[in-house]
């Protein structure tokens, strides 16, 4: 049996206590997630985080650090995901940007607003990453080493 974990990135973008979130349509319902997605071939983790954030929210961001590396096995399908979560600052919004298929739109939500919508989380990684960010878990981007 082959086991193939999926490498993903996510981005925490905070502005005055509100976090940039993505509302997306998955498995027949709308769910909330950070801007996140899979690493593409020939792409660095940082490039993937910037690309996914733009594709899902219409925001250009500048990564500022690493929040953590998370391992998650989705109970819905048994797939294991390795998530590298970055912090980033919002640089420029492109309101007319054509968002990825399945993306309903971007929202800025406080932690309390997210807690109130727990039934709509894509996974518990949402709050774990935000809480790690709020706890000050910020590591330098030099933690991410380029390929040889």
Short mmCIF file of C-alpha atoms in Angstrom, two decimals:
data_model
loop_
_atom_site.label_atom_id
_atom_site.label_comp_id
_atom_site.label_asym_id
_atom_site.label_seq_id
_atom_site.Cartn_x
_atom_site.Cartn_y
_atom_site.Cartn_z
CA UNK A 1 0.00 0.00 0.00
CA UNK A 2 1.37 3.40 -1.00
CA UNK A 3 1.14 6.22 1.52
CA UNK A 4 1.47 9.64 -0.03
CA UNK A 5 1.15 12.59 2.34
CA UNK A 6 0.10 15.88 0.79
CA UNK A 7 2.34 18.90 1.30
CA UNK A 8 0.29 22.04 1.84
CA UNK A 9 0.82 25.64 2.87
CA UNK A 10 -1.42 28.07 4.73
CA UNK A 11 -1.13 31.77 5.49
CA UNK A 12 -2.15 33.71 8.58
CA UNK A 13 -2.80 37.32 7.60
CA UNK A 14 -3.88 39.51 10.51
CA UNK A 15 -5.05 43.11 10.45
CA UNK A 16 -6.16 44.77 13.68
CA UNK A 17 -7.40 41.53 15.25
CA UNK A 18 -9.11 40.23 12.12
CA UNK A 19 -7.82 37.31 10.10
CA UNK A 20 -8.05 36.85 6.34
CA UNK A 21 -10.14 33.74 5.80
CA UNK A 22 -11.45 31.91 2.77
CA UNK A 23 -15.01 30.69 2.39
CA UNK A 24 -15.01 27.78 -0.02
CA UNK A 25 -17.48 25.19 -1.25
CA UNK A 26 -16.34 21.66 -0.31
CA UNK A 27 -18.31 18.42 -0.11
CA UNK A 28 -21.62 20.16 -0.69
CA UNK A 29 -21.27 22.89 1.93
CA UNK A 30 -19.47 26.16 2.53
CA UNK A 31 -16.51 25.96 4.89
CA UNK A 32 -13.92 28.37 6.30
CA UNK A 33 -10.18 27.97 6.01
CA UNK A 34 -7.05 30.07 5.92
CA UNK A 35 -5.78 30.78 2.43
CA UNK A 36 -4.20 27.37 1.82
CA UNK A 37 -3.39 24.79 -0.79
CA UNK A 38 -0.99 22.27 -2.23
CA UNK A 39 2.62 22.79 -3.17
CA UNK A 40 3.06 22.76 -6.95
CA UNK A 41 6.03 21.18 -8.77
CA UNK A 42 9.14 23.39 -8.98
CA UNK A 43 7.73 25.82 -6.41
CA UNK A 44 9.12 26.80 -3.03
CA UNK A 45 6.95 26.66 0.06
CA UNK A 46 7.04 30.46 0.32
CA UNK A 47 6.06 30.88 -3.34
CA UNK A 48 3.17 28.46 -2.79
CA UNK A 49 1.90 30.46 0.20
CA UNK A 50 1.98 33.71 -1.77
CA UNK A 51 0.31 32.12 -4.81
CA UNK A 52 -2.43 30.34 -2.85
CA UNK A 53 -3.28 33.50 -0.90
CA UNK A 54 -3.65 35.50 -4.11
CA UNK A 55 -5.64 32.77 -5.90
CA UNK A 56 -8.07 32.33 -3.01
CA UNK A 57 -8.44 35.90 -1.70
CA UNK A 58 -7.22 38.37 -4.32
CA UNK A 59 -4.58 39.66 -1.85
CA UNK A 60 -0.87 40.02 -2.50
CA UNK A 61 0.96 39.19 0.71
CA UNK A 62 4.51 39.33 2.00
CA UNK A 63 5.45 36.35 4.18
CA UNK A 64 7.01 37.41 7.47
CA UNK A 65 7.61 34.13 9.29
CA UNK A 66 6.71 30.53 9.93
CA UNK A 67 4.03 29.77 12.52
CA UNK A 68 4.41 26.01 12.55
CA UNK A 69 4.46 22.70 10.73
CA UNK A 70 1.39 20.56 11.28
CA UNK A 71 0.47 16.98 10.48
CA UNK A 72 -3.22 16.30 10.01
CA UNK A 73 -5.13 13.24 8.85
CA UNK A 74 -8.57 14.18 7.56
CA UNK A 75 -11.25 11.96 9.08
CA UNK A 76 -13.41 12.40 5.97
CA UNK A 77 -10.98 10.70 3.59
CA UNK A 78 -8.00 9.41 5.61
CA UNK A 79 -5.56 11.59 3.66
CA UNK A 80 -2.60 12.93 5.64
CA UNK A 81 -1.60 16.54 5.09
CA UNK A 82 1.61 18.22 6.16
CA UNK A 83 0.84 21.92 6.50
CA UNK A 84 3.50 24.61 6.70
CA UNK A 85 1.77 27.69 8.08
CA UNK A 86 3.22 31.14 7.39
CA UNK A 87 2.46 34.55 8.80
CA UNK A 88 2.21 37.33 6.23
CA UNK A 89 1.24 40.95 5.92
CA UNK A 90 -1.34 42.13 3.43
CA UNK A 91 0.27 44.24 0.71
CA UNK A 92 -2.32 44.92 -1.98
CA UNK A 93 -5.88 43.85 -2.69
CA UNK A 94 -7.03 43.07 -6.24
CA UNK A 95 -10.84 43.23 -5.88
CA UNK A 96 -11.46 42.09 -9.46
CA UNK A 97 -9.10 39.10 -9.27
CA UNK A 98 -10.72 35.88 -10.54
CA UNK A 99 -10.62 33.57 -7.51
CA UNK A 100 -10.08 29.81 -7.78
CA UNK A 101 -13.01 27.53 -8.59
CA UNK A 102 -14.97 26.66 -5.47
CA UNK A 103 -13.97 29.83 -3.62
CA UNK A 104 -17.01 31.79 -2.47
CA UNK A 105 -14.92 34.73 -1.27
CA UNK A 106 -12.55 36.15 1.30
CA UNK A 107 -13.62 37.34 4.75
CA UNK A 108 -11.87 39.17 7.56
CA UNK A 109 -12.95 37.57 10.86
CA UNK A 110 -11.90 37.88 14.48
CA UNK A 111 -11.01 34.82 16.51
CA UNK A 112 -14.33 35.14 18.36
CA UNK A 113 -16.24 35.27 15.07
CA UNK A 114 -14.44 32.12 13.96
CA UNK A 115 -15.25 30.33 17.22
CA UNK A 116 -18.92 31.20 16.68
CA UNK A 117 -18.75 29.51 13.25
CA UNK A 118 -16.99 26.31 14.38
CA UNK A 119 -19.47 24.13 12.46
CA UNK A 120 -18.17 25.72 9.27
CA UNK A 121 -14.45 25.08 9.78
CA UNK A 122 -12.75 22.98 7.14
CA UNK A 123 -10.60 21.51 9.94
CA UNK A 124 -9.43 22.26 13.46
CA UNK A 125 -6.12 23.41 11.97
CA UNK A 126 -7.78 26.81 11.49
CA UNK A 127 -7.92 27.69 15.16
CA UNK A 128 -4.72 25.85 16.03
CA UNK A 129 -2.73 27.97 13.57
CA UNK A 130 -4.38 31.19 14.73
CA UNK A 131 -3.81 30.35 18.39
CA UNK A 132 -0.16 29.52 17.70
CA UNK A 133 0.16 32.85 15.90
CA UNK A 134 -1.46 34.71 18.80
CA UNK A 135 0.79 32.87 21.28
CA UNK A 136 3.81 34.36 19.53
CA UNK A 137 5.01 31.23 17.72
CA UNK A 138 6.87 33.06 14.97
CA UNK A 139 9.97 31.56 13.41
CA UNK A 140 12.15 33.24 10.80
CA UNK A 141 11.70 32.47 7.12
CA UNK A 142 15.27 31.14 7.14
CA UNK A 143 13.74 28.03 8.74
CA UNK A 144 12.61 27.15 5.21
CA UNK A 145 15.68 25.86 3.42
CA UNK A 146 15.89 25.92 -0.39
CA UNK A 147 16.39 22.70 -2.27
CA UNK A 148 19.94 21.79 -3.27
#
